[in-house]
Structures are given as C-alpha cells and as structure tokens.
C-alpha cells in the first residue's frame, strides 16, 4: 500500500542548501508528513518556516532518523559519512548532497533528466548520491547532444558563485564589497583571497598535479553519470564574485558533425533545458536570470572551427536549486513514485 505522506529529515537544514530544500519541497507540493530539521548544536532551537508551520531545529544525533522515510543530507561529507549509514539502518533512504559516496560503484549518482533509471540500484545500500552542482548543469545540457552525436571530448571552465561555498561565503562577498567602498578592513575566512571584484581559480584543495578537487569531481562524476568511464573531460573551476548561479563555458567535440542549428533544435526539446540563444536581441544565459528557476539555461551555441566537429556552449543554472536542492527533491519524487 502506497503511503499518502512521507516523513522527511533535512540534515543541514539551516545551511544554504538546506534552506533551498525546504523551499523546493514546499514549491513542488512534496507530500511531506513530518519534516524534521536537523543541524548542529550551533543552531539547535532556532525555528524555521515550512508551509504554515514553524519547526524547531533539532541537534543531529543517532536517533534522528526514527520513523523517517527519506533523509536529505547537506551538512558536509563527514556528517554524511557518520550519519547516512545510521539513517539507512533506521529504515530511511538517503539522498546525499555531499561527495562522500558519489564515486562508490554501488551508489547511484543521479541527475533525473539524464539517468533516472539508476535510482533502481539504491538497494541494498540505501544511499543515492546527488552530484556536484557544476556537474549537474553540465550533464543536463550534454546528455541530449551525446545521444544525438556521441561526444568525444569535453573542455569545461566554470564561473562559480560564492553560494556554492555556503552561507558564510555569501556573507563574506557582501562584507568585502561594502568594506571596499568604505575603506574598511576586509574579512577573509572562506576564500584564500579577496573575492569581491576578483576571480579565484581555486575551489577546494589542489592535488599533486595542480588540479583542484572541484575539477576532479566534475571529470569523474560526468563520466559516471553519462556511463562513459573513459570519456576525455578536462575542467578548470573558478570562483567569481557572483552571489548565486554557476556559469560554464563548454567546448565539446562530437563523433558526428552537428551544426549549431541542430544543437539548438536538440536542446530546445531537451528535458530540464531552457534554450536562451538570441544574441541579436541580447538574449543569452545569465546567472541573475537563472536564480530561482528550475531550468538549466543554455545559449551562445556556436560551431568551433578549430576542430572537425566542435561546438561551444554557455550553460548556467541556480547552483543551490538544480545544482543541489531541486535535483535531490526530484530524486525523492521518483523514489516515492516508483520505489517506496
Ligand atoms: P552551509 O551553508 O555552510 O550549511 C552547512 C549546514 O550543515 C548547516 O545547516 C550546518 O548547521 C550543518 N552542519 C554542519 N556541521 C554539522 C554537524 N556536525 N552536525 C549537523 N549539522 C551540521 O553549507 P551548504 O552550502 O548548505 O552546504 C552544505 C554541504 O552540502 C556541503 O558541505 C556539501 O557537502 C554539500 N553541497 C553540495 C552541493 C552540490 O554541489 N550538490 C552544493 C553545495 C553544497 P549549523 O547551522 O548548526 O552550523
Ligand atoms: O563550491 C561550489 O561551488 C560547490 C561546492 C560543493 C561542495 C562544497 C563543500 C564540500 C561539495 C560538493 O558538493 O562536492 C563538498 C563535498 O561534499 O565534497
């Protein structure tokens, strides 16, 4: 017998992603029975709004998942490492927004528009991983092109907003901008350098070859989601002084020649994509237009004549919404429709 309502726990409920999860659950009329809001002792006791209720934030602990059907995790990898298995043991299915389980072979890594069928593999582990925000918007746009003409190589450069680094990072950009205009001292805690009026080619830590973890995540996750373990992908991840909305400059080579017009026709019909490509009218994807929307915006589609079958694209999405909260809730919607 199907349940009418599902009890949902949001782990990291007070964070930038957690706030969006509440909003998306509400916007999409997800059939929530109880909503349990979990965070650390720092914000325990706060009240947060959901629909017409005010819900008290509880401290995450071993017993937090009793009677919970679905746990939506976004409190960092170490929290998921410890508490996701406890949630599964208590009978919940976990949709995890962190990188902790993404590359484990038995854990499905899912973007519903691309590989919803992978959700079927959630048992026995009980965990479904949500990809990195930069990966999600990339594969939403690339999958229909791959299906049409087989992508041979991907070169992606990101322009990532500060909201990807959490709530305090957004405050830091605001503080620095105001301080610079007022001759005051800048607070620098979340980024290694001033982010206001600057671009920093450094997201997460560098490895011995000089790539950041963010870049490596994009490469590995793109291959896993597209089911192409040896697809050549390279990435450069850059933090830019934008509050919300990640942008990406993407160059691809395909096996079969596609004209720019053909790529536009494919993307016009693609699930989750909004084609924004009328340069003659100054219409192209921009972060300020993507924020608050569910779509992945794609535009400035051009043939790249430097290689036989090259295409350039510009891809933008709300990194907290499609890049995290919305993708997780879409997975939960499929779970309750087909599996729970
Ligand atoms: P954030 O704004 O800094 O919020 C962090 C949240 O985690 C807060 O609710 C915080 O609670 C909670 N938290 C931290 N440590 C905790 C602990 N020990 N126990 C319980 N709760 C704890 O960060 P965010 O931007 O929301 O991101 C959170 C995580 O989500 C990231 O670390 C990352 O793993 C993942 N994420 C994924 C994507 C993606 O690309 N899919 C994008 C962004 C983030 P307090 O209020 O109590 O501190
Ligand atoms: O910086 C961004 O724009 C996206 C950041 C995502 C992030 C931040 C901290 C930890 C992640 C992630 O989702 O990959 C993680 C993590 O879970 O490793």
mmCIF file of C-alpha atoms and ligand atoms in Angstrom:
data_model
loop_
_atom_site.group_PDB
_atom_site.id
_atom_site.type_symbol
_atom_site.label_atom_id
_atom_site.label_comp_id
_atom_site.label_asym_id
_atom_site.label_seq_id
_atom_site.Cartn_x
_atom_site.Cartn_y
_atom_site.Cartn_z
ATOM 1 C CA UNK A 1 0.000 0.000 0.000
ATOM 2 C CA UNK A 2 1.363 3.379 -1.008
ATOM 3 C CA UNK A 3 1.730 5.976 1.684
ATOM 4 C CA UNK A 4 -0.024 9.289 1.243
ATOM 5 C CA UNK A 5 2.708 11.214 3.021
ATOM 6 C CA UNK A 6 6.374 10.652 3.748
ATOM 7 C CA UNK A 7 8.406 11.759 6.751
ATOM 8 C CA UNK A 8 11.434 13.713 5.603
ATOM 9 C CA UNK A 9 14.575 14.706 7.539
ATOM 10 C CA UNK A 10 16.722 17.571 6.254
ATOM 11 C CA UNK A 11 20.275 17.264 7.571
ATOM 12 C CA UNK A 12 21.970 20.668 7.343
ATOM 13 C CA UNK A 13 18.588 22.409 7.419
ATOM 14 C CA UNK A 14 19.990 25.815 8.394
ATOM 15 C CA UNK A 15 22.528 25.926 5.554
ATOM 16 C CA UNK A 16 22.333 27.468 2.088
ATOM 17 C CA UNK A 17 21.321 24.141 0.526
ATOM 18 C CA UNK A 18 19.039 23.154 3.438
ATOM 19 C CA UNK A 19 17.073 26.381 3.095
ATOM 20 C CA UNK A 20 16.510 25.670 -0.609
ATOM 21 C CA UNK A 21 15.424 22.112 0.163
ATOM 22 C CA UNK A 22 12.621 23.438 2.372
ATOM 23 C CA UNK A 23 11.617 25.877 -0.346
ATOM 24 C CA UNK A 24 11.633 23.243 -3.111
ATOM 25 C CA UNK A 25 9.657 20.722 -1.012
ATOM 26 C CA UNK A 26 7.080 23.431 -0.444
ATOM 27 C CA UNK A 27 7.003 24.731 -4.055
ATOM 28 C CA UNK A 28 6.619 21.255 -5.528
ATOM 29 C CA UNK A 29 3.950 20.151 -3.029
ATOM 30 C CA UNK A 30 6.043 17.168 -1.984
ATOM 31 C CA UNK A 31 3.767 15.002 0.178
ATOM 32 C CA UNK A 32 5.577 15.661 3.466
ATOM 33 C CA UNK A 33 4.125 14.156 6.634
ATOM 34 C CA UNK A 34 6.617 15.183 9.316
ATOM 35 C CA UNK A 35 9.505 17.473 8.355
ATOM 36 C CA UNK A 36 12.445 17.028 10.749
ATOM 37 C CA UNK A 37 15.013 19.817 10.561
ATOM 38 C CA UNK A 38 18.474 18.796 11.756
ATOM 39 C CA UNK A 39 21.668 20.785 12.265
ATOM 40 C CA UNK A 40 24.477 21.098 14.796
ATOM 41 C CA UNK A 41 24.233 22.439 18.342
ATOM 42 C CA UNK A 42 25.095 25.886 16.887
ATOM 43 C CA UNK A 43 21.592 26.393 15.577
ATOM 44 C CA UNK A 44 19.549 23.957 17.626
ATOM 45 C CA UNK A 45 16.418 25.614 18.968
ATOM 46 C CA UNK A 46 16.028 28.001 16.043
ATOM 47 C CA UNK A 47 12.640 27.926 14.363
ATOM 48 C CA UNK A 48 12.329 27.651 10.574
ATOM 49 C CA UNK A 49 9.217 28.001 8.477
ATOM 50 C CA UNK A 50 7.679 25.301 6.333
ATOM 51 C CA UNK A 51 4.263 25.839 4.797
ATOM 52 C CA UNK A 52 2.278 27.408 7.610
ATOM 53 C CA UNK A 53 4.297 25.811 10.407
ATOM 54 C CA UNK A 54 7.275 26.947 12.453
ATOM 55 C CA UNK A 55 9.525 23.936 13.033
ATOM 56 C CA UNK A 56 12.181 23.745 15.727
ATOM 57 C CA UNK A 57 15.690 22.778 14.548
ATOM 58 C CA UNK A 58 16.973 19.696 16.370
ATOM 59 C CA UNK A 59 20.537 18.567 17.004
ATOM 60 C CA UNK A 60 21.503 15.715 14.682
ATOM 61 C CA UNK A 61 22.116 12.528 16.662
ATOM 62 C CA UNK A 62 21.987 8.728 16.357
ATOM 63 C CA UNK A 63 18.215 8.666 16.953
ATOM 64 C CA UNK A 64 17.319 11.408 14.472
ATOM 65 C CA UNK A 65 16.017 9.028 11.805
ATOM 66 C CA UNK A 66 13.386 7.103 13.721
ATOM 67 C CA UNK A 67 10.235 6.968 11.527
ATOM 68 C CA UNK A 68 11.914 8.916 8.740
ATOM 69 C CA UNK A 69 11.271 7.700 5.173
ATOM 70 C CA UNK A 70 13.718 9.964 3.345
ATOM 71 C CA UNK A 71 16.832 11.747 4.614
ATOM 72 C CA UNK A 72 18.084 14.662 2.521
ATOM 73 C CA UNK A 73 21.686 15.311 3.569
ATOM 74 C CA UNK A 74 23.669 18.525 3.027
ATOM 75 C CA UNK A 75 25.879 19.059 6.053
ATOM 76 C CA UNK A 76 29.248 18.062 4.567
ATOM 77 C CA UNK A 77 30.990 14.780 3.832
ATOM 78 C CA UNK A 78 31.989 13.896 7.383
ATOM 79 C CA UNK A 79 28.399 14.236 8.625
ATOM 80 C CA UNK A 80 27.172 12.018 5.773
ATOM 81 C CA UNK A 81 29.957 9.538 6.443
ATOM 82 C CA UNK A 82 28.787 9.057 10.020
ATOM 83 C CA UNK A 83 25.037 9.576 9.832
ATOM 84 C CA UNK A 84 23.919 8.329 6.383
ATOM 85 C CA UNK A 85 24.570 4.669 7.339
ATOM 86 C CA UNK A 86 22.706 5.235 10.631
ATOM 87 C CA UNK A 87 19.756 6.682 8.724
ATOM 88 C CA UNK A 88 19.708 3.671 6.387
ATOM 89 C CA UNK A 89 19.913 1.294 9.349
ATOM 90 C CA UNK A 90 16.872 3.062 10.819
ATOM 91 C CA UNK A 91 14.936 2.397 7.596
ATOM 92 C CA UNK A 92 15.352 5.680 5.700
ATOM 93 C CA UNK A 93 16.506 6.135 2.121
ATOM 94 C CA UNK A 94 19.245 8.784 1.945
ATOM 95 C CA UNK A 95 19.700 11.298 -0.858
ATOM 96 C CA UNK A 96 23.159 12.672 -0.166
ATOM 97 C CA UNK A 97 24.307 16.050 -1.482
ATOM 98 C CA UNK A 98 27.935 15.573 -0.472
ATOM 99 C CA UNK A 99 30.803 13.953 -2.352
ATOM 100 C CA UNK A 100 31.203 11.239 0.314
ATOM 101 C CA UNK A 101 29.537 8.370 -1.612
ATOM 102 C CA UNK A 102 29.362 9.732 -5.182
ATOM 103 C CA UNK A 103 32.111 7.634 -6.710
ATOM 104 C CA UNK A 104 31.317 4.399 -4.871
ATOM 105 C CA UNK A 105 30.430 1.901 -7.628
ATOM 106 C CA UNK A 106 27.342 0.574 -5.829
ATOM 107 C CA UNK A 107 25.908 4.021 -5.141
ATOM 108 C CA UNK A 108 23.769 5.528 -7.909
ATOM 109 C CA UNK A 109 24.825 9.068 -8.880
ATOM 110 C CA UNK A 110 21.721 10.595 -10.356
ATOM 111 C CA UNK A 111 20.505 13.530 -12.407
ATOM 112 C CA UNK A 112 16.880 12.624 -13.186
ATOM 113 C CA UNK A 113 16.881 14.121 -16.714
ATOM 114 C CA UNK A 114 19.945 12.026 -17.554
ATOM 115 C CA UNK A 115 19.953 8.698 -15.702
ATOM 116 C CA UNK A 116 16.807 8.355 -13.563
ATOM 117 C CA UNK A 117 16.911 4.590 -14.219
ATOM 118 C CA UNK A 118 19.975 4.379 -11.934
ATOM 119 C CA UNK A 119 17.735 5.024 -8.915
ATOM 120 C CA UNK A 120 16.649 1.375 -9.223
ATOM 121 C CA UNK A 121 20.089 0.430 -7.828
ATOM 122 C CA UNK A 122 19.581 2.206 -4.481
ATOM 123 C CA UNK A 123 19.083 -1.078 -2.639
ATOM 124 C CA UNK A 124 20.676 -2.601 -0.610
ATOM 125 C CA UNK A 125 22.929 0.383 0.253
ATOM 126 C CA UNK A 126 20.019 2.763 0.721
ATOM 127 C CA UNK A 127 22.001 5.801 -0.463
ATOM 128 C CA UNK A 128 21.563 7.789 -3.676
ATOM 129 C CA UNK A 129 24.189 10.442 -4.368
ATOM 130 C CA UNK A 130 23.444 13.882 -5.737
ATOM 131 C CA UNK A 131 26.284 15.105 -7.961
ATOM 132 C CA UNK A 132 28.303 18.280 -7.565
ATOM 133 C CA UNK A 133 26.413 21.379 -8.716
ATOM 134 C CA UNK A 134 28.813 22.102 -11.596
ATOM 135 C CA UNK A 135 28.431 18.540 -12.860
ATOM 136 C CA UNK A 136 24.627 18.565 -12.748
ATOM 137 C CA UNK A 137 24.104 21.517 -15.077
ATOM 138 C CA UNK A 138 26.835 20.244 -17.407
ATOM 139 C CA UNK A 139 25.301 16.795 -17.907
ATOM 140 C CA UNK A 140 21.740 18.110 -18.264
ATOM 141 C CA UNK A 141 22.938 20.004 -21.355
ATOM 142 C CA UNK A 142 25.390 17.403 -22.674
ATOM 143 C CA UNK A 143 23.275 14.236 -22.438
ATOM 144 C CA UNK A 144 20.888 15.031 -25.341
ATOM 145 C CA UNK A 145 23.838 16.059 -27.528
ATOM 146 C CA UNK A 146 25.672 12.872 -26.588
ATOM 147 C CA UNK A 147 22.610 10.804 -27.512
ATOM 148 C CA UNK A 148 22.396 12.546 -30.888
ATOM 149 C CA UNK A 149 26.032 12.618 -31.976
ATOM 150 C CA UNK A 150 28.292 10.970 -29.328
ATOM 151 C CA UNK A 151 30.546 13.396 -27.511
ATOM 152 C CA UNK A 152 34.261 12.552 -27.881
ATOM 153 C CA UNK A 153 35.795 15.225 -25.632
ATOM 154 C CA UNK A 154 34.656 17.888 -23.147
ATOM 155 C CA UNK A 155 36.550 21.020 -22.053
ATOM 156 C CA UNK A 156 34.735 22.967 -19.327
ATOM 157 C CA UNK A 157 35.645 26.169 -17.485
ATOM 158 C CA UNK A 158 33.390 27.222 -14.620
ATOM 159 C CA UNK A 159 32.452 30.615 -13.221
ATOM 160 C CA UNK A 160 31.118 29.541 -9.824
ATOM 161 C CA UNK A 161 29.159 31.807 -7.500
ATOM 162 C CA UNK A 162 30.065 32.153 -3.832
ATOM 163 C CA UNK A 163 26.839 30.473 -2.659
ATOM 164 C CA UNK A 164 28.464 27.170 -3.667
ATOM 165 C CA UNK A 165 30.745 27.655 -0.668
ATOM 166 C CA UNK A 166 27.863 28.088 1.776
ATOM 167 C CA UNK A 167 26.043 30.753 3.699
ATOM 168 C CA UNK A 168 29.106 32.336 5.298
ATOM 169 C CA UNK A 169 30.803 32.692 1.918
ATOM 170 C CA UNK A 170 27.855 34.761 0.665
ATOM 171 C CA UNK A 171 28.174 36.987 3.734
ATOM 172 C CA UNK A 172 31.909 37.341 3.040
ATOM 173 C CA UNK A 173 31.349 38.641 -0.504
ATOM 174 C CA UNK A 174 28.804 41.152 0.834
ATOM 175 C CA UNK A 175 31.103 42.266 3.652
ATOM 176 C CA UNK A 176 34.087 42.700 1.344
ATOM 177 C CA UNK A 177 32.163 44.718 -1.236
ATOM 178 C CA UNK A 178 30.825 47.103 1.422
ATOM 179 C CA UNK A 179 34.248 47.314 3.140
ATOM 180 C CA UNK A 180 35.993 48.164 -0.135
ATOM 181 C CA UNK A 181 33.617 51.067 -0.781
ATOM 182 C CA UNK A 182 34.041 52.341 2.779
ATOM 183 C CA UNK A 183 37.790 51.946 3.233
ATOM 184 C CA UNK A 184 37.283 49.292 5.917
ATOM 185 C CA UNK A 185 39.232 46.098 6.555
ATOM 186 C CA UNK A 186 38.184 43.009 4.569
ATOM 187 C CA UNK A 187 37.190 39.782 6.298
ATOM 188 C CA UNK A 188 38.909 36.813 4.557
ATOM 189 C CA UNK A 189 37.858 33.476 6.004
ATOM 190 C CA UNK A 190 36.051 31.392 3.408
ATOM 191 C CA UNK A 191 38.305 32.158 0.423
ATOM 192 C CA UNK A 192 42.106 32.267 0.266
ATOM 193 C CA UNK A 193 41.996 35.760 -1.327
ATOM 194 C CA UNK A 194 39.684 38.722 -1.672
ATOM 195 C CA UNK A 195 36.686 37.534 -3.707
ATOM 196 C CA UNK A 196 34.974 40.905 -4.189
ATOM 197 C CA UNK A 197 35.869 42.264 -7.674
ATOM 198 C CA UNK A 198 38.151 39.280 -8.245
ATOM 199 C CA UNK A 199 38.227 35.777 -9.792
ATOM 200 C CA UNK A 200 39.967 32.929 -7.972
ATOM 201 C CA UNK A 201 40.968 29.763 -9.910
ATOM 202 C CA UNK A 202 40.861 27.704 -6.747
ATOM 203 C CA UNK A 203 37.830 25.734 -5.421
ATOM 204 C CA UNK A 204 38.540 23.087 -2.778
ATOM 205 C CA UNK A 205 42.104 21.740 -2.421
ATOM 206 C CA UNK A 206 44.821 21.219 -5.064
ATOM 207 C CA UNK A 207 46.264 17.791 -5.802
ATOM 208 C CA UNK A 208 49.886 16.996 -6.730
ATOM 209 C CA UNK A 209 49.157 17.640 -10.444
ATOM 210 C CA UNK A 210 47.717 21.074 -9.752
ATOM 211 C CA UNK A 211 44.044 20.212 -10.285
ATOM 212 C CA UNK A 212 41.530 21.117 -7.608
ATOM 213 C CA UNK A 213 39.140 18.588 -6.101
ATOM 214 C CA UNK A 214 36.257 20.525 -7.645
ATOM 215 C CA UNK A 215 37.779 19.974 -11.096
ATOM 216 C CA UNK A 216 38.416 16.284 -10.435
ATOM 217 C CA UNK A 217 34.859 15.796 -9.137
ATOM 218 C CA UNK A 218 33.452 17.263 -12.356
ATOM 219 C CA UNK A 219 35.594 14.993 -14.520
ATOM 220 C CA UNK A 220 34.840 11.783 -12.626
ATOM 221 C CA UNK A 221 31.167 12.466 -11.978
ATOM 222 C CA UNK A 222 30.459 13.439 -15.610
ATOM 223 C CA UNK A 223 31.907 10.131 -16.778
ATOM 224 C CA UNK A 224 29.927 8.135 -14.214
ATOM 225 C CA UNK A 225 26.580 9.830 -14.954
ATOM 226 C CA UNK A 226 26.954 9.575 -18.729
ATOM 227 C CA UNK A 227 28.085 5.953 -18.336
ATOM 228 C CA UNK A 228 31.283 6.722 -20.254
ATOM 229 C CA UNK A 229 34.157 5.798 -17.916
ATOM 230 C CA UNK A 230 36.884 6.819 -20.355
ATOM 231 C CA UNK A 231 35.344 9.953 -21.882
ATOM 232 C CA UNK A 232 38.081 12.615 -22.167
ATOM 233 C CA UNK A 233 36.965 15.505 -19.932
ATOM 234 C CA UNK A 234 39.054 18.372 -18.595
ATOM 235 C CA UNK A 235 37.954 21.140 -16.237
ATOM 236 C CA UNK A 236 39.050 24.477 -14.796
ATOM 237 C CA UNK A 237 36.991 25.709 -11.833
ATOM 238 C CA UNK A 238 36.963 29.408 -10.990
ATOM 239 C CA UNK A 239 35.205 31.275 -8.168
ATOM 240 C CA UNK A 240 33.680 34.569 -9.289
ATOM 241 C CA UNK A 241 32.101 37.418 -7.292
ATOM 242 C CA UNK A 242 28.506 36.421 -8.048
ATOM 243 C CA UNK A 243 26.159 35.593 -5.165
ATOM 244 C CA UNK A 244 24.193 32.785 -6.820
ATOM 245 C CA UNK A 245 24.179 30.948 -10.155
ATOM 246 C CA UNK A 246 27.035 28.996 -11.681
ATOM 247 C CA UNK A 247 28.054 29.601 -15.318
ATOM 248 C CA UNK A 248 30.129 27.338 -17.549
ATOM 249 C CA UNK A 249 31.944 27.804 -20.836
ATOM 250 C CA UNK A 250 31.909 24.391 -22.512
ATOM 251 C CA UNK A 251 33.669 23.146 -25.625
ATOM 252 C CA UNK A 252 32.784 19.713 -26.987
ATOM 253 C CA UNK A 253 33.812 17.557 -29.922
ATOM 254 C CA UNK A 254 31.336 15.056 -31.308
ATOM 255 C CA UNK A 255 31.814 11.954 -33.447
ATOM 256 C CA UNK A 256 29.086 13.010 -35.880
ATOM 257 C CA UNK A 257 29.017 16.578 -37.210
ATOM 258 C CA UNK A 258 26.261 18.774 -35.732
ATOM 259 C CA UNK A 259 25.580 22.312 -36.883
ATOM 260 C CA UNK A 260 24.829 24.991 -34.312
ATOM 261 C CA UNK A 261 21.234 24.997 -35.587
ATOM 262 C CA UNK A 262 20.975 21.245 -34.979
ATOM 263 C CA UNK A 263 22.344 21.592 -31.439
ATOM 264 C CA UNK A 264 19.779 24.327 -30.758
ATOM 265 C CA UNK A 265 16.981 22.115 -32.079
ATOM 266 C CA UNK A 266 18.115 19.253 -29.825
ATOM 267 C CA UNK A 267 18.356 21.457 -26.735
ATOM 268 C CA UNK A 268 15.004 23.144 -27.396
ATOM 269 C CA UNK A 269 13.367 19.745 -26.775
ATOM 270 C CA UNK A 270 15.690 18.544 -24.004
ATOM 271 C CA UNK A 271 14.252 17.863 -20.527
ATOM 272 C CA UNK A 272 15.337 20.409 -17.931
ATOM 273 C CA UNK A 273 16.924 22.730 -20.526
ATOM 274 C CA UNK A 274 15.790 26.235 -21.418
ATOM 275 C CA UNK A 275 17.357 27.417 -24.644
ATOM 276 C CA UNK A 276 18.293 31.119 -24.313
ATOM 277 C CA UNK A 277 20.006 31.864 -27.581
ATOM 278 C CA UNK A 278 19.064 35.063 -29.387
ATOM 279 C CA UNK A 279 22.294 37.046 -29.335
ATOM 280 C CA UNK A 280 20.807 39.545 -31.805
ATOM 281 C CA UNK A 281 18.372 40.510 -29.009
ATOM 282 C CA UNK A 282 20.997 40.300 -26.212
ATOM 283 C CA UNK A 283 19.418 37.025 -25.018
ATOM 284 C CA UNK A 284 21.825 34.508 -23.546
ATOM 285 C CA UNK A 285 22.025 32.664 -20.208
ATOM 286 C CA UNK A 286 22.978 34.790 -17.207
ATOM 287 C CA UNK A 287 23.260 33.888 -13.531
ATOM 288 C CA UNK A 288 20.848 36.646 -12.480
ATOM 289 C CA UNK A 289 18.156 35.101 -14.697
ATOM 290 C CA UNK A 290 18.805 31.509 -13.625
ATOM 291 C CA UNK A 291 18.455 32.154 -9.889
ATOM 292 C CA UNK A 292 15.167 30.889 -8.500
ATOM 293 C CA UNK A 293 14.369 28.888 -11.635
ATOM 294 C CA UNK A 294 14.463 25.126 -12.136
ATOM 295 C CA UNK A 295 15.875 25.082 -15.659
ATOM 296 C CA UNK A 296 19.416 24.772 -16.939
ATOM 297 C CA UNK A 297 19.864 27.709 -19.309
ATOM 298 C CA UNK A 298 21.925 27.067 -22.447
ATOM 299 C CA UNK A 299 22.965 29.566 -25.108
ATOM 300 C CA UNK A 300 25.698 31.218 -27.207
ATOM 301 C CA UNK A 301 25.849 27.960 -29.162
ATOM 302 C CA UNK A 302 28.479 28.226 -31.894
ATOM 303 C CA UNK A 303 30.360 25.878 -34.204
ATOM 304 C CA UNK A 304 34.029 25.680 -33.220
ATOM 305 C CA UNK A 305 36.034 25.644 -36.461
ATOM 306 C CA UNK A 306 39.334 24.860 -34.701
ATOM 307 C CA UNK A 307 38.455 21.124 -34.715
ATOM 308 C CA UNK A 308 36.388 18.968 -37.148
ATOM 309 C CA UNK A 309 33.165 18.645 -35.068
ATOM 310 C CA UNK A 310 33.451 21.288 -32.361
ATOM 311 C CA UNK A 311 30.671 23.149 -30.533
ATOM 312 C CA UNK A 312 30.883 25.926 -27.926
ATOM 313 C CA UNK A 313 28.127 26.446 -25.356
ATOM 314 C CA UNK A 314 27.416 28.630 -22.315
ATOM 315 C CA UNK A 315 25.496 26.820 -19.546
ATOM 316 C CA UNK A 316 24.001 28.490 -16.453
ATOM 317 C CA UNK A 317 21.889 27.194 -13.544
ATOM 318 C CA UNK A 318 20.917 28.031 -9.981
ATOM 319 C CA UNK A 319 23.574 26.026 -8.162
ATOM 320 C CA UNK A 320 21.599 25.794 -4.921
ATOM 321 C CA UNK A 321 18.433 24.744 -6.700
ATOM 322 C CA UNK A 322 19.101 22.463 -9.732
ATOM 323 C CA UNK A 323 22.699 22.118 -8.505
ATOM 324 C CA UNK A 324 21.630 20.720 -5.133
ATOM 325 C CA UNK A 325 18.145 21.023 -3.560
ATOM 326 C CA UNK A 326 15.934 20.606 -6.617
ATOM 327 C CA UNK A 327 17.923 17.672 -8.001
ATOM 328 C CA UNK A 328 17.683 15.941 -4.599
ATOM 329 C CA UNK A 329 13.934 16.516 -4.354
ATOM 330 C CA UNK A 330 13.427 15.314 -7.957
ATOM 331 C CA UNK A 331 15.199 12.095 -6.942
ATOM 332 C CA UNK A 332 12.932 11.827 -3.889
ATOM 333 C CA UNK A 333 9.878 12.335 -6.125
ATOM 334 C CA UNK A 334 10.925 9.393 -8.304
ATOM 335 C CA UNK A 335 11.633 7.322 -5.194
ATOM 336 C CA UNK A 336 8.123 7.799 -3.829
ATOM 337 C CA UNK A 337 6.511 7.389 -7.256
ATOM 338 C CA UNK A 338 8.304 4.171 -8.246
ATOM 339 C CA UNK A 339 10.039 2.572 -5.296
ATOM 340 C CA UNK A 340 8.653 3.415 -1.830
HETATM 341 P P1 LIG B 1 26.371 25.873 4.796
HETATM 342 O O1 LIG B 1 25.517 26.991 4.332
HETATM 343 O O2 LIG B 1 27.668 26.161 5.451
HETATM 344 O O3 LIG B 1 25.486 24.962 5.803
HETATM 345 C C1 LIG B 1 26.007 23.844 6.442
HETATM 346 C C2 LIG B 1 24.874 23.114 7.143
HETATM 347 O O4 LIG B 1 25.373 21.915 7.723
HETATM 348 C C3 LIG B 1 24.265 23.904 8.290
HETATM 349 O O5 LIG B 1 22.904 23.590 8.404
HETATM 350 C C4 LIG B 1 25.033 23.378 9.481
HETATM 351 O O6 LIG B 1 24.336 23.530 10.695
HETATM 352 C C5 LIG B 1 25.095 21.912 9.119
HETATM 353 N N1 LIG B 1 26.153 21.223 9.836
HETATM 354 C C6 LIG B 1 27.476 21.466 9.767
HETATM 355 N N2 LIG B 1 28.135 20.625 10.607
HETATM 356 C C7 LIG B 1 27.194 19.855 11.182
HETATM 357 C C8 LIG B 1 27.236 18.800 12.139
HETATM 358 N N3 LIG B 1 28.375 18.380 12.679
HETATM 359 N N4 LIG B 1 26.069 18.222 12.502
HETATM 360 C C9 LIG B 1 24.908 18.645 11.985
HETATM 361 N N5 LIG B 1 24.796 19.640 11.081
HETATM 362 C C10 LIG B 1 25.929 20.225 10.697
HETATM 363 O O7 LIG B 1 26.720 24.885 3.627
HETATM 364 P P2 LIG B 1 25.848 24.484 2.336
HETATM 365 O O8 LIG B 1 26.205 25.342 1.221
HETATM 366 O O9 LIG B 1 24.419 24.352 2.714
HETATM 367 O O10 LIG B 1 26.481 23.067 2.003
HETATM 368 C C11 LIG B 1 26.472 22.012 2.896
HETATM 369 C C12 LIG B 1 27.070 20.789 2.247
HETATM 370 O O11 LIG B 1 26.244 20.395 1.142
HETATM 371 C C13 LIG B 1 28.457 20.994 1.651
HETATM 372 O O12 LIG B 1 29.477 20.766 2.588
HETATM 373 C C14 LIG B 1 28.485 19.987 0.536
HETATM 374 O O13 LIG B 1 28.902 18.732 1.010
HETATM 375 C C15 LIG B 1 27.039 19.919 0.102
HETATM 376 N N6 LIG B 1 26.827 20.775 -1.088
HETATM 377 C C16 LIG B 1 26.616 20.161 -2.222
HETATM 378 C C17 LIG B 1 26.421 20.903 -3.345
HETATM 379 C C18 LIG B 1 26.281 20.207 -4.627
HETATM 380 O O14 LIG B 1 27.005 20.587 -5.494
HETATM 381 N N7 LIG B 1 25.374 19.266 -4.784
HETATM 382 C C19 LIG B 1 26.414 22.265 -3.355
HETATM 383 C C20 LIG B 1 26.625 22.892 -2.169
HETATM 384 C C21 LIG B 1 26.822 22.110 -1.030
HETATM 385 P P3 LIG B 1 24.611 24.752 11.740
HETATM 386 O O15 LIG B 1 23.657 25.841 11.371
HETATM 387 O O16 LIG B 1 24.257 24.125 13.039
HETATM 388 O O17 LIG B 1 26.035 25.137 11.619
HETATM 389 O O1 LIG B 2 31.977 25.393 -4.450
HETATM 390 C C1 LIG B 2 30.986 25.115 -5.118
HETATM 391 O O2 LIG B 2 30.504 25.900 -5.937
HETATM 392 C C2 LIG B 2 30.330 23.799 -4.948
HETATM 393 C C3 LIG B 2 30.781 23.132 -3.708
HETATM 394 C C4 LIG B 2 30.382 21.961 -3.336
HETATM 395 C C5 LIG B 2 30.903 21.338 -2.137
HETATM 396 C C6 LIG B 2 31.362 22.126 -1.090
HETATM 397 C C7 LIG B 2 31.900 21.535 0.038
HETATM 398 C C8 LIG B 2 32.000 20.172 0.136
HETATM 399 C C9 LIG B 2 30.967 19.954 -2.034
HETATM 400 C C10 LIG B 2 30.416 19.109 -3.125
HETATM 401 O O3 LIG B 2 29.198 19.078 -3.273
HETATM 402 O O4 LIG B 2 31.167 18.478 -3.861
HETATM 403 C C11 LIG B 2 31.538 19.384 -0.915
HETATM 404 C C12 LIG B 2 31.661 17.921 -0.763
HETATM 405 O O5 LIG B 2 30.686 17.297 -0.382
HETATM 406 O O6 LIG B 2 32.744 17.393 -1.015
#
